[in-house]
C-alpha positions as a printed Julia matrix, in Angstrom:
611×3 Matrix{Float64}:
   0.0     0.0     0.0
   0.95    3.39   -0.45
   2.24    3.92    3.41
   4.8     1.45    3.13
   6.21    2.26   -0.24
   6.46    5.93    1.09
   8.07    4.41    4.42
  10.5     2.56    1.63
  11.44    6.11   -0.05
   9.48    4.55   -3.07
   7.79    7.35   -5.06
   4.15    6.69   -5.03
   2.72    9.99   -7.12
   2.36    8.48  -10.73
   2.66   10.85  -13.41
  -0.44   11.42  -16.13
   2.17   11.49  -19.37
  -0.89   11.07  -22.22
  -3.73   13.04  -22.59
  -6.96   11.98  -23.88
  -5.82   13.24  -27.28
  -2.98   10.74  -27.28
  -0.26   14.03  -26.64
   2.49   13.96  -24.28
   0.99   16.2   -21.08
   3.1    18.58  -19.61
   4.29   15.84  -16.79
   6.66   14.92  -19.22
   8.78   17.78  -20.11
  10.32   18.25  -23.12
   7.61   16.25  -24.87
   4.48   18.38  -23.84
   2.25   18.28  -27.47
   3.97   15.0   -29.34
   1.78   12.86  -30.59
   1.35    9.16  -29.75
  -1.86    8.8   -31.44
  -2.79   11.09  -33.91
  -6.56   12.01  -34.23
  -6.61    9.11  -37.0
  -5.37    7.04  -34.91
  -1.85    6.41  -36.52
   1.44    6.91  -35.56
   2.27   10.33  -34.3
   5.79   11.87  -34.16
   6.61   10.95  -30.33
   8.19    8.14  -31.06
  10.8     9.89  -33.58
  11.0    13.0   -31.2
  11.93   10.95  -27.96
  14.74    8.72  -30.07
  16.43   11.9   -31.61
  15.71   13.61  -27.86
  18.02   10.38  -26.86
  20.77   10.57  -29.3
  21.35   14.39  -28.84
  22.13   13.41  -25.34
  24.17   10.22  -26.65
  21.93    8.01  -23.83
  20.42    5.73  -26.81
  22.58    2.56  -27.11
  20.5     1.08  -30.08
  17.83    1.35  -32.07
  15.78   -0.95  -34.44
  12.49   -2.22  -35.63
  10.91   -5.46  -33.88
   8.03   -7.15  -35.7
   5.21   -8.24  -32.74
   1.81   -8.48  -31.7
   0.0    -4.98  -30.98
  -3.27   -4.34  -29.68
  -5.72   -2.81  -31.46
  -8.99   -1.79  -31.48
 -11.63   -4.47  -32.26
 -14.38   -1.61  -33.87
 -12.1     0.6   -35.71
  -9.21   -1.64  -36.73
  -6.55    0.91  -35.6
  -3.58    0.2   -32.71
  -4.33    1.3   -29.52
  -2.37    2.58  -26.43
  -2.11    1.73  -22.9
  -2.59    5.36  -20.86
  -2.39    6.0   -17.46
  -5.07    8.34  -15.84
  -7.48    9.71  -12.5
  -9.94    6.93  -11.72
 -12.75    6.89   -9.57
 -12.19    4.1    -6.89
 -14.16    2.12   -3.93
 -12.15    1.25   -1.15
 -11.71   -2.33    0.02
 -11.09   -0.84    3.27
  -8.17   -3.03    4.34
  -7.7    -3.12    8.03
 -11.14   -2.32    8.75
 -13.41   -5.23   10.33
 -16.47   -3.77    8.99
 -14.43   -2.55    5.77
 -15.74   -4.2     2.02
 -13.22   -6.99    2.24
 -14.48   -8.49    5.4
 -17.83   -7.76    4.75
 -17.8    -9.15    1.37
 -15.1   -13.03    2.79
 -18.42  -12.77    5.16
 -21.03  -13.07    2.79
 -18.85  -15.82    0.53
 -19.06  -18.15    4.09
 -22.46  -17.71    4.39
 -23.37  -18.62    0.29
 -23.99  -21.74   -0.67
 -21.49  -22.67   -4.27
 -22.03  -25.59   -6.71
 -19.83  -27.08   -7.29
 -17.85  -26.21   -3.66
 -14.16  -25.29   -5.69
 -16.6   -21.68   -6.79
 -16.32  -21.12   -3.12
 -12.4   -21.15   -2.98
 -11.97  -19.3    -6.34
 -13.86  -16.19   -5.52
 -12.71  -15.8    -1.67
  -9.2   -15.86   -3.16
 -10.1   -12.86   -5.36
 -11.97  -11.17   -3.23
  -8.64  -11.79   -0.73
  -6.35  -10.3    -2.96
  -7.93   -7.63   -4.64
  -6.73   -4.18   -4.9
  -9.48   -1.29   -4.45
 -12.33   -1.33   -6.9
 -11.9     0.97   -9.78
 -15.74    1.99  -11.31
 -14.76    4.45  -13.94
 -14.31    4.1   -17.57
 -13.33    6.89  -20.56
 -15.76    6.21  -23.05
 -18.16    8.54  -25.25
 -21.23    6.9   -24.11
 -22.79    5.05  -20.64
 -23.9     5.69  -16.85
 -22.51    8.61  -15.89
 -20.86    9.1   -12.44
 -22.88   11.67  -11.09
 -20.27   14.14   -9.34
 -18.8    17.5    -9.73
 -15.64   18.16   -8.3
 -14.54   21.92   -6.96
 -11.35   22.65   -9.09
  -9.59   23.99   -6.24
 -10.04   22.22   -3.13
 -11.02   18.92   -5.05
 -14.18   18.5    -2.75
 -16.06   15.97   -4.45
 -20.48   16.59   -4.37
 -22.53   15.09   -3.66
 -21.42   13.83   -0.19
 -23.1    13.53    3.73
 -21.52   17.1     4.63
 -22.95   18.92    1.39
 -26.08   20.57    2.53
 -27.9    20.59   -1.06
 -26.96   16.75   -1.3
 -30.3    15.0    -1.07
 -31.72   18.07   -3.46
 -29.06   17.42   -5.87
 -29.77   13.49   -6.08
 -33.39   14.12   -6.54
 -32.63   16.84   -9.66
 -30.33   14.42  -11.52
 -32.82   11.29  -10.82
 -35.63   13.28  -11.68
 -33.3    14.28  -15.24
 -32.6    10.78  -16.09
 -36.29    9.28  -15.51
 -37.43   11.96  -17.95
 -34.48   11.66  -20.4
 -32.46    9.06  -19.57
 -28.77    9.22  -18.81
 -28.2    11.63  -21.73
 -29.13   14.34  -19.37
 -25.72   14.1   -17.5
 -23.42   14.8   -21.32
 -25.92   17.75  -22.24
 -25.12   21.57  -23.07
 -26.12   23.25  -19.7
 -26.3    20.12  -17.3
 -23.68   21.74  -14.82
 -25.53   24.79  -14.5
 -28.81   22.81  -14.42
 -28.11   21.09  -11.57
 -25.95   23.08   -9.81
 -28.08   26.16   -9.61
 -28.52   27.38   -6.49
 -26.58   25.01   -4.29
 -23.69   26.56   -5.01
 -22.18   29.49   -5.01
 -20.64   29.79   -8.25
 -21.51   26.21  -10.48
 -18.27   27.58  -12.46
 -16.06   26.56   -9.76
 -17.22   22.71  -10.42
 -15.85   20.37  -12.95
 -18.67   17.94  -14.11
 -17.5    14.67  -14.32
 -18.36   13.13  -17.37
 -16.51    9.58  -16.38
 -18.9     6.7   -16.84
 -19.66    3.64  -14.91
 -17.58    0.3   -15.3
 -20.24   -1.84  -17.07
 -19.05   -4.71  -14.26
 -20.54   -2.06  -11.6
 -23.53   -1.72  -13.48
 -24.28   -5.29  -13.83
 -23.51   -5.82  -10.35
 -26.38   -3.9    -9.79
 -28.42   -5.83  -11.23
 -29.72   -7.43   -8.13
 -31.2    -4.19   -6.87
 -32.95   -2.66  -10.05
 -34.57   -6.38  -10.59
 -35.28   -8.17   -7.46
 -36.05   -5.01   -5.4
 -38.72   -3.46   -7.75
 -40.82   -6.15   -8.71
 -43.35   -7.29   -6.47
 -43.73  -10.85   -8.32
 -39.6   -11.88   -7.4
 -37.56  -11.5    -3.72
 -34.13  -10.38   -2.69
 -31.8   -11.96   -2.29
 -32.05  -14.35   -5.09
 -32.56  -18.32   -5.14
 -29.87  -18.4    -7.29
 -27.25  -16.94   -9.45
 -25.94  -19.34  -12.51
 -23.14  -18.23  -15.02
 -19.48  -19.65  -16.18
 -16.87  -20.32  -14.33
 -15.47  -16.86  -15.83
 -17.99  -14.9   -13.65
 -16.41  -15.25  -10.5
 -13.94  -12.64  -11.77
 -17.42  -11.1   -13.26
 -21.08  -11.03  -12.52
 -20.68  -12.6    -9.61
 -17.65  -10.57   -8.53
 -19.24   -7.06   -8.87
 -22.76   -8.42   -7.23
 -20.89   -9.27   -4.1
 -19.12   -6.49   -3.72
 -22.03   -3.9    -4.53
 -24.4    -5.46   -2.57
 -22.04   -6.65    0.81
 -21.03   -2.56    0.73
 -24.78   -1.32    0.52
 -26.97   -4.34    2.46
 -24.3    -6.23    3.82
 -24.81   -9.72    2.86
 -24.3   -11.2    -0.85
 -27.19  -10.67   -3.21
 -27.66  -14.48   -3.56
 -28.64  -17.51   -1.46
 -26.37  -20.01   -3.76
 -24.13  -19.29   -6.4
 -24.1   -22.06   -9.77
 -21.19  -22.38  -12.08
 -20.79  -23.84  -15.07
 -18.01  -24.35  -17.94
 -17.99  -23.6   -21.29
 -19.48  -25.51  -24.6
 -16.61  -27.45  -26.57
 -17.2   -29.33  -29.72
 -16.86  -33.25  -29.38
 -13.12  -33.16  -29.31
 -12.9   -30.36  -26.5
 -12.22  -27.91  -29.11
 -13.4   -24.16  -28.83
 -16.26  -23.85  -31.41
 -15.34  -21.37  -34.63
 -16.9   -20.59  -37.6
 -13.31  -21.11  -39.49
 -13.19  -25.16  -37.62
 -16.62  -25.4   -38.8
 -17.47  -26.97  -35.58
 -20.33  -25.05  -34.61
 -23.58  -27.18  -33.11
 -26.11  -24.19  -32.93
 -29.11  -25.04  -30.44
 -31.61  -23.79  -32.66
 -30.52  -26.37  -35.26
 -30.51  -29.01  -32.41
 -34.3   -28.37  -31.65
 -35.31  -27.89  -35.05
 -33.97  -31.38  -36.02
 -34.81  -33.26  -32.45
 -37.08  -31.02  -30.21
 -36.24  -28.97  -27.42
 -36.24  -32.15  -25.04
 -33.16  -33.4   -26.62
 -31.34  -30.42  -25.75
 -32.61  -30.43  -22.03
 -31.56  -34.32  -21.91
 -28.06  -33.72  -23.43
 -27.21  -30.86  -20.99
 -28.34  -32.87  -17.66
 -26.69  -35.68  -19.07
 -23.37  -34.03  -19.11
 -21.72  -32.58  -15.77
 -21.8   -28.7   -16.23
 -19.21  -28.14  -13.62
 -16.72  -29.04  -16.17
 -16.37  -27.75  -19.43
 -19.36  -29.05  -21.68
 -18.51  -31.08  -24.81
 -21.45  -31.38  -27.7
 -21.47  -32.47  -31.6
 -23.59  -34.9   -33.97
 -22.47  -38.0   -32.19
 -22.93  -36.92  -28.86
 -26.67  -35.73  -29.86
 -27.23  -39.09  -31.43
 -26.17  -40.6   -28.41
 -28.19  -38.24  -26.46
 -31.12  -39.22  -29.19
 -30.55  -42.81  -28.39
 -31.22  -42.64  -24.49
 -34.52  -40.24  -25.52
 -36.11  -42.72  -26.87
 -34.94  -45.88  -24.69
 -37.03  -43.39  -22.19
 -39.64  -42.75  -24.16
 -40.27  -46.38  -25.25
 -40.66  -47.46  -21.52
 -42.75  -44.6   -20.83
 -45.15  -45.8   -23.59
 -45.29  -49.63  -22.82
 -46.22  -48.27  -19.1
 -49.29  -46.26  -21.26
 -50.39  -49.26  -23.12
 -50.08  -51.8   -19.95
 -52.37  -48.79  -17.62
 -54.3   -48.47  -20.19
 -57.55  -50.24  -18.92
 -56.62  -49.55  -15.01
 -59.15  -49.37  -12.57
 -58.73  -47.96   -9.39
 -60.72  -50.81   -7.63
 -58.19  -53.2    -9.08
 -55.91  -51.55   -6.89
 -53.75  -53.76   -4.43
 -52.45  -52.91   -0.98
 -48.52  -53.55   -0.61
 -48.94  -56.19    2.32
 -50.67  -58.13   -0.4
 -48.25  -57.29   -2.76
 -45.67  -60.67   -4.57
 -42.08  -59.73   -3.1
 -40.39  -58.71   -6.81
 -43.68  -55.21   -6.57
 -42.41  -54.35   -3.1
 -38.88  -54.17   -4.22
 -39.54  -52.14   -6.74
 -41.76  -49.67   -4.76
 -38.73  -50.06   -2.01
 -36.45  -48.3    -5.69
 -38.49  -45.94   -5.95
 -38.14  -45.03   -2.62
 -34.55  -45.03   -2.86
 -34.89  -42.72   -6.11
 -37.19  -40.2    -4.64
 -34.7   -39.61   -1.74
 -32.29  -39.41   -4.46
 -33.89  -37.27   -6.95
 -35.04  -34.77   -4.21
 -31.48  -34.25   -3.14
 -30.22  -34.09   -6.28
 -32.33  -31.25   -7.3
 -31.77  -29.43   -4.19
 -28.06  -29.8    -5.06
 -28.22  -28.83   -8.45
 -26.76  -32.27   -9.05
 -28.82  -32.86  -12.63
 -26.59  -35.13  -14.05
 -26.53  -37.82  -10.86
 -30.45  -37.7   -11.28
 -30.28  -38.18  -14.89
 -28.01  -40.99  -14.84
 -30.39  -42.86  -12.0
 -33.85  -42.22  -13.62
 -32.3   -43.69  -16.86
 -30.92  -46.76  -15.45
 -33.7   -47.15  -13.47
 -36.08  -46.83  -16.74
 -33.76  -48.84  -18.58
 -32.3   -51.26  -16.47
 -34.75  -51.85  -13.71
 -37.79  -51.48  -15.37
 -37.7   -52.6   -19.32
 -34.91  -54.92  -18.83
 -35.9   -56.48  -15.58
 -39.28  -55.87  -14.41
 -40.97  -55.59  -17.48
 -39.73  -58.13  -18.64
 -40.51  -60.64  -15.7
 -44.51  -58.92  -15.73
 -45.24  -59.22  -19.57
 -46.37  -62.78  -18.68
 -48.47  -61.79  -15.78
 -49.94  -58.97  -17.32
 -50.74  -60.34  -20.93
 -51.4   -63.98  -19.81
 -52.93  -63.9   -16.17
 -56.83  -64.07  -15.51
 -57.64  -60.33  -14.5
 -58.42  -61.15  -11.12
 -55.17  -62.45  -10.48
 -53.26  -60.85   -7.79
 -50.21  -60.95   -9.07
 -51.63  -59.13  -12.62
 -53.48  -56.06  -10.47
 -49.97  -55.29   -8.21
 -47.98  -55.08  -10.66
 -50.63  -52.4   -12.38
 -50.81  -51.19   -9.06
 -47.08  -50.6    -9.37
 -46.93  -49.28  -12.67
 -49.11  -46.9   -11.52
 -47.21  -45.83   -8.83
 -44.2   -45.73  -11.31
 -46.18  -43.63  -13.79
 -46.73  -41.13  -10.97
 -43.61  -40.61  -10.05
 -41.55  -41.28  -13.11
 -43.72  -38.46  -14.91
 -43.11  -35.76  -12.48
 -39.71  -36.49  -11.52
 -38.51  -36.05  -15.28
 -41.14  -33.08  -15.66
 -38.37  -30.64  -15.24
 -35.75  -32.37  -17.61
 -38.12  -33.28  -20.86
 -40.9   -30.71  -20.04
 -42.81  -31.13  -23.17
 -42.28  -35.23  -23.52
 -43.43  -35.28  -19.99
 -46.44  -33.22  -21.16
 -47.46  -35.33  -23.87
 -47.12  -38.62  -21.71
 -49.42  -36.95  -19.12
 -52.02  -36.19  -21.5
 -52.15  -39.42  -23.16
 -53.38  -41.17  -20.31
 -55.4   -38.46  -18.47
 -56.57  -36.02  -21.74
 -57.0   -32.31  -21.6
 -59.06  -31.85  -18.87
 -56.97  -32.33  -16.45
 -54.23  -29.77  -15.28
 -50.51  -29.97  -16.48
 -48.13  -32.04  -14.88
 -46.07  -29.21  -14.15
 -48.51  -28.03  -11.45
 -47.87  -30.79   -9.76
 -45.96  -31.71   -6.59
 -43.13  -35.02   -6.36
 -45.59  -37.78   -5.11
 -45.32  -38.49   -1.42
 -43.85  -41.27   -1.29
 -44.95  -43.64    2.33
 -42.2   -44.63    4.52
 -43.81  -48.26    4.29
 -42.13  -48.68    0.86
 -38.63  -49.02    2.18
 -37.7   -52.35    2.98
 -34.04  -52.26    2.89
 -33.58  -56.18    3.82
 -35.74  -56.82    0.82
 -33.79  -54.58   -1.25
 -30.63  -56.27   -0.17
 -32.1   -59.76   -1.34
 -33.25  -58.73   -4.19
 -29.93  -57.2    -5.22
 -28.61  -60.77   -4.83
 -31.32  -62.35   -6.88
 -30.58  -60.12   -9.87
 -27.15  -61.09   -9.87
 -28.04  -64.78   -9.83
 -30.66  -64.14  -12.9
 -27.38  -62.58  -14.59
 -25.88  -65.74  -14.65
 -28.74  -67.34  -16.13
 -29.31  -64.7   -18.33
 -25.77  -65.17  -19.75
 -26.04  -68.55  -19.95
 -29.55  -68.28  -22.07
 -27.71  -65.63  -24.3
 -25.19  -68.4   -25.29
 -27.95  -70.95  -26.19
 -29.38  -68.01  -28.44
 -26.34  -67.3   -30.34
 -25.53  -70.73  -30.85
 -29.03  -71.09  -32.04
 -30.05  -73.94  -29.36
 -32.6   -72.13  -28.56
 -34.77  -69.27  -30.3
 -36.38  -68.0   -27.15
 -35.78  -68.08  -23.08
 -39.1   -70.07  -22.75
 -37.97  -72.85  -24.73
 -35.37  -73.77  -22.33
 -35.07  -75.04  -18.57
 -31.76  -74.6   -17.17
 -30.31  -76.11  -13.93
 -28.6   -73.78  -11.81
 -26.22  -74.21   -9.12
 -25.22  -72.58   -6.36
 -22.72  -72.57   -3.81
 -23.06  -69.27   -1.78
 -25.25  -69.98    0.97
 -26.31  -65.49    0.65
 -27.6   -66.05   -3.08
 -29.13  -69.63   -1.82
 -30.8   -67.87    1.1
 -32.01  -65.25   -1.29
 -33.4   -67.77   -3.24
 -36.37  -68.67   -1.13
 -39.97  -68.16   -1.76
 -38.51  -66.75   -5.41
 -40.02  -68.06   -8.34
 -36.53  -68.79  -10.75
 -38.65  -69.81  -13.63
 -40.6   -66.57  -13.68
 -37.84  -64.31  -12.96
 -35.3   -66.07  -15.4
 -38.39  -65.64  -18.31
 -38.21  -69.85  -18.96
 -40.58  -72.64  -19.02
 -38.52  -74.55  -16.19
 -36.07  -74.0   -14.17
 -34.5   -76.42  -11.45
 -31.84  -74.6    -8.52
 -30.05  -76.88   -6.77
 -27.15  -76.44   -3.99
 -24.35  -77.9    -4.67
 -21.16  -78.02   -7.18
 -22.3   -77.82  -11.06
 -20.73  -80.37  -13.48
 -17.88  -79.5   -15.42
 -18.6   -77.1   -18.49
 -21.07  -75.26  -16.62
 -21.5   -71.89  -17.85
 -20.57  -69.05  -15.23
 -19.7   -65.09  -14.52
 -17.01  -64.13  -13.22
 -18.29  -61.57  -11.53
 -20.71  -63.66   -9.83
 -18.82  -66.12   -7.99
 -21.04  -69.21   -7.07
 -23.26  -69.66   -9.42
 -23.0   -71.94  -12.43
 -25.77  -72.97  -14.72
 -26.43  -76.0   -16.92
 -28.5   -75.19  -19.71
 -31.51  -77.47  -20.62
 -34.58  -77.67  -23.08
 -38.21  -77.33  -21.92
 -40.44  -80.41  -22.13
 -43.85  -80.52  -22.6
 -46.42  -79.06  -25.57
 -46.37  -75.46  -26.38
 -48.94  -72.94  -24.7
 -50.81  -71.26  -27.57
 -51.54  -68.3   -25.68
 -48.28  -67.73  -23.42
 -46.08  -69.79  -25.74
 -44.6   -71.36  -22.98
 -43.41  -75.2   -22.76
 -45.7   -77.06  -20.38
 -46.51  -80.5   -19.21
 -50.29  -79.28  -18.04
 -51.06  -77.91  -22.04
 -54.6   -79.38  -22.69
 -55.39  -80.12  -19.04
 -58.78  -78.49  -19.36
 -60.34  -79.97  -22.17
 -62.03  -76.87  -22.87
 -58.89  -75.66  -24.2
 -56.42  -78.14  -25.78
 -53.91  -75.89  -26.44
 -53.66  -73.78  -23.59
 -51.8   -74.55  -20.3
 -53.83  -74.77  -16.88
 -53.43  -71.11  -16.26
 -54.03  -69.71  -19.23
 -57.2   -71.79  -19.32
 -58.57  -70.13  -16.2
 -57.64  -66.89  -17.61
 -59.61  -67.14  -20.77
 -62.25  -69.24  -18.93
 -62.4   -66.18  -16.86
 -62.72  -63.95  -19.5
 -65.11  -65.56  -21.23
 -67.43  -65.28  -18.47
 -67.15  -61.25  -18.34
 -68.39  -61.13  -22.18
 -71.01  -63.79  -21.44
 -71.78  -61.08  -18.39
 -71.7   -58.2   -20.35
């Protein structure tokens, strides 16, 4: 600071050598009137005038051209210069415990930052920051309102200056009716000067403007403070990673010097858009992906997906094969979301089954969802889009189409309607609609929209007035999630060892085989019980037995344990079910259908005979 350089003999009093009209000043003598700049903005003669000023006095030991990069202006095309010159500064106040600094490290411990490194970044500037300078030289913007008496440099308004709050009111009063332009017009001194001074000659009008990082900063005030539809502070401020020297740079500092605290609850950063080898996107690469071509081609929901799918703390990386991708998962979504609209279909709320009455494989999949809406509700608290993302696909994918779906189709297609079994897992998929739909409302707003309405119409309201379902504590059963997690690794196994019997064309599909499977780990065998291995591994028959498997068995290594012995169905073919069962033509009403099958279309038969 400027105390201990003087206490160091260091010169602190910086001389003003350019003028505004790029000309030497008369702090540097000999030079007073050479041009740097001319009014063109080329070369002047200062240059030639300060060499030859050098060689008179024989202190120039060389002299030559060097070819290098020069700024220059990006509007007019011409070089520019560097100047020194009076600025308009806020203090940071150093020293003081209720200076801006401390006020300002304050308000960055009590804000919330996602991701946490935001946190670090911006106390570290704030830390180290010199004193804010607000003004700018340009030819338009905000003006800084103050005149300055050219001899005793008293600055106006301030708290001393009786015709302060008179003053304030004249120029706000000027810029309401005519904007800011009232500040840079003939007469404004005198205007609004007159007669709270003694002489408005004795004042210089400022005509420095506003850094445009000061005005931005206010941003918080002129919009949150005003409306009477929004709050201060905000929910949330989201920009790029660039902002903390920024947006979110000038907020703080504006708003912990005039209310104390930071102008936001939580502060959001992202990175920056690369193409889809983390280049920067240019017009001359030709690597542009434009969003507006992205929803022309896909929809606006592809966009959404694509960004929560990628981690936005990090620098973003998009292109046609990461849309395609991005395409891909869309519709792996939005096929699971439709077979759940076909299957509820014809559901009836009195068909409606209570979970205590529910087959184990419905409560563990309630007991998911539980897990998911604990998940999902933190992760959009957190801002953590892409962890629910990931989980609601996997769980749509995974859980459901490739795994409970799959295991239901029978039951749902093939079981009498009364059966228990058919109305839970309806019951389920009901539940699953529910929550499904308004936990992806917020990602794909307008696929959400469209899946609502198919199965409820236009009358009723849109899913986005809705709530997240409640879902009942009753639903987690963590020891039945734990089994159940061991019972899908066994039906990997099996579902390996089918895959093989495919390819090598043994079989065309699961149901025509009935594989033996062994198992050695008394935790998968204990999972086992009560669990119905035919239904779950999609086959006709299925035999589990404890014990070592023969040699050849087929086997995961993954899933040590567990070996399986593949075998073919016997029995006749179910016409209905198509699977391969000794009890097809056991009611002689219907020779080609197995036992249960019968009783379903017995059953069904009955209700048209009824109707």
């Amino acid at each position: 600071n400027k105390a201990a350089l003087d206490g160091r003999g260091i010169e602190t009093t910086i001389p003003y050598t350019v003028g505004p009209d790029g000309a030497f000043t008369v702090e540097a003598p000999g030079f007073e009137g050479a041009r740097v700049i001319d009014d063109k903005g080329k070369k002047g003669d200062a240059n030639k005038r300060v060499i030859d000023a050098l060689a008179s006095a024989w202190a120039l030991i060389a002299r030559g051209r060097l070819k290098h990069q020069y700024p220059h202006s990006w509007r007019s095309k011409k070089p520019v210069i560097f100047r020194n010159t009076p600025q308009w500064f806020i203090s940071m106040q150093d020293g003081d415990a209720d200076g801006l600094r401390a006020k300002a490290l304050k308000a960055i411990d009590e804000t919330r930052f996602v991701p946490k490194a935001g946190q670090t970044r911006l106390r570290a500037m704030i830390e180290n920051r010199p004193d804010w300078v607000i003004s700018r030289q340009r030819a338009w913007g905000v003006p800084i309102c103050v005149f300055v008496h050219k001899k005793s440099q008293e600055v106006i308004p301030n708290a001393a200056f009786n015709g302060a709050a008179q003053l304030i009111q004249r120029i706000g009063d000027a810029f309401a009716a005519e904007g800011a332009d009232a500040w840079f017009a003939d007469g404004a001194r005198e205007r609004f000067l007159d007669g709270l001074v003694t002489d408005p000659d004795e004042w210089e009008k400022i005509d420095d403007i506003l850094d445009v990082w000061f005005e931005s900063g206010s941003t918080h005030r002129f919009v949150l403070e005003t409306r009477p539809d929004l709050k201060w502070p905000a929910d949330v401020y989201l920009e790029g990673t660039d902002q903390h020297r920024g947006w979110f740079h000038s907020s703080l500092l504006e708003s912990a010097g005039t209310r104390g605290r930071a102008p936001y609850d939580t502060v959001v950063t992202h990175g920056f858009t690369m193409d889809e080898d983390g280049r920067k996107m240019s017009k001359s690469l030709g690597n542009i992906t434009a969003p507006q071509d992205v929803i022309k081609q896909y929809g606006a929901d592809i966009l959404r997906l694509w960004v929560v799918l990628t981690d936005y703390a990090d620098d973003q990386r998009i292109g046609p094969q990461i849309i395609k991708s991005t395409v891909d998962a869309y519709r792996k979504l939005r096929n699971t979301l439709r077979w759940m609209l076909g299957s509820l279909h014809h559901f009836r709320e009195e068909e409606r089954v209570e979970l205590k009455d529910m087959p184990e494989l419905e409560r563990y999949v309630l007991h998911r969802l539980a897990e998911l809406d604990e998940l999902v509700r933190t992760g959009y608290r957190d801002f953590d889009y892409k962890r629910i993302s990931t989980a609601l696909f996997n769980f749509a994918t995974i859980d459901l189409s490739a795994f409970y779906f799959d295991i239901r189709k029978d039951a749902l297609y093939c079981d009498p309607r009364s059966s228990v079994t058919r109305r839970a897992a309806l019951t389920v998929l009901d539940e699953v609609f529910s929550c499904l739909t308004a936990w992806l409302a917020p990602i794909i707003c307008f696929t959400m929209e469209d899946v609502w309405r198919s199965r409820y119409g236009d009358d009723v309201s849109s899913v986005h007035l809705r709530h997240f379902p409640e879902v009942p504590a009753s639903w987690v059963d963590q020891a039945l999630g734990d089994k159940w997690t061991q019972v899908r690794r066994l039906r990997r196994v099996v579902t390996g060892a089918l895959e093989v019997e495919r390819r090598e064309k043994r079989i065309g599909s699961s149901l025509e085989a009935a594989p033996d499977v062994y198992v050695t780990d008394g935790g998968l065998m204990a999972a086992m019980e009560g669990v119905d291995l035919p239904e779950i591994a999609i086959t006709s028959a299925a035999g589990l037995i404890e014990g070592e498997a023969p040699a050849g068995a087929f086997v995961l290594e993954d899933v040590p344990g567990v070996a399986v012995v593949p075998g073919l169905a016997k029995g006749r073919k179910c016409a209905r079910s198509w699977k391969i069962l000794p009890d097809i033509g056991a009611d002689p009403d219907y020779p080609d259908l197995s036992a249960r099958d019968a009783a379903a279309v017995r059953e069904l038969d009955a209700a048209g005979s009824a109707g």
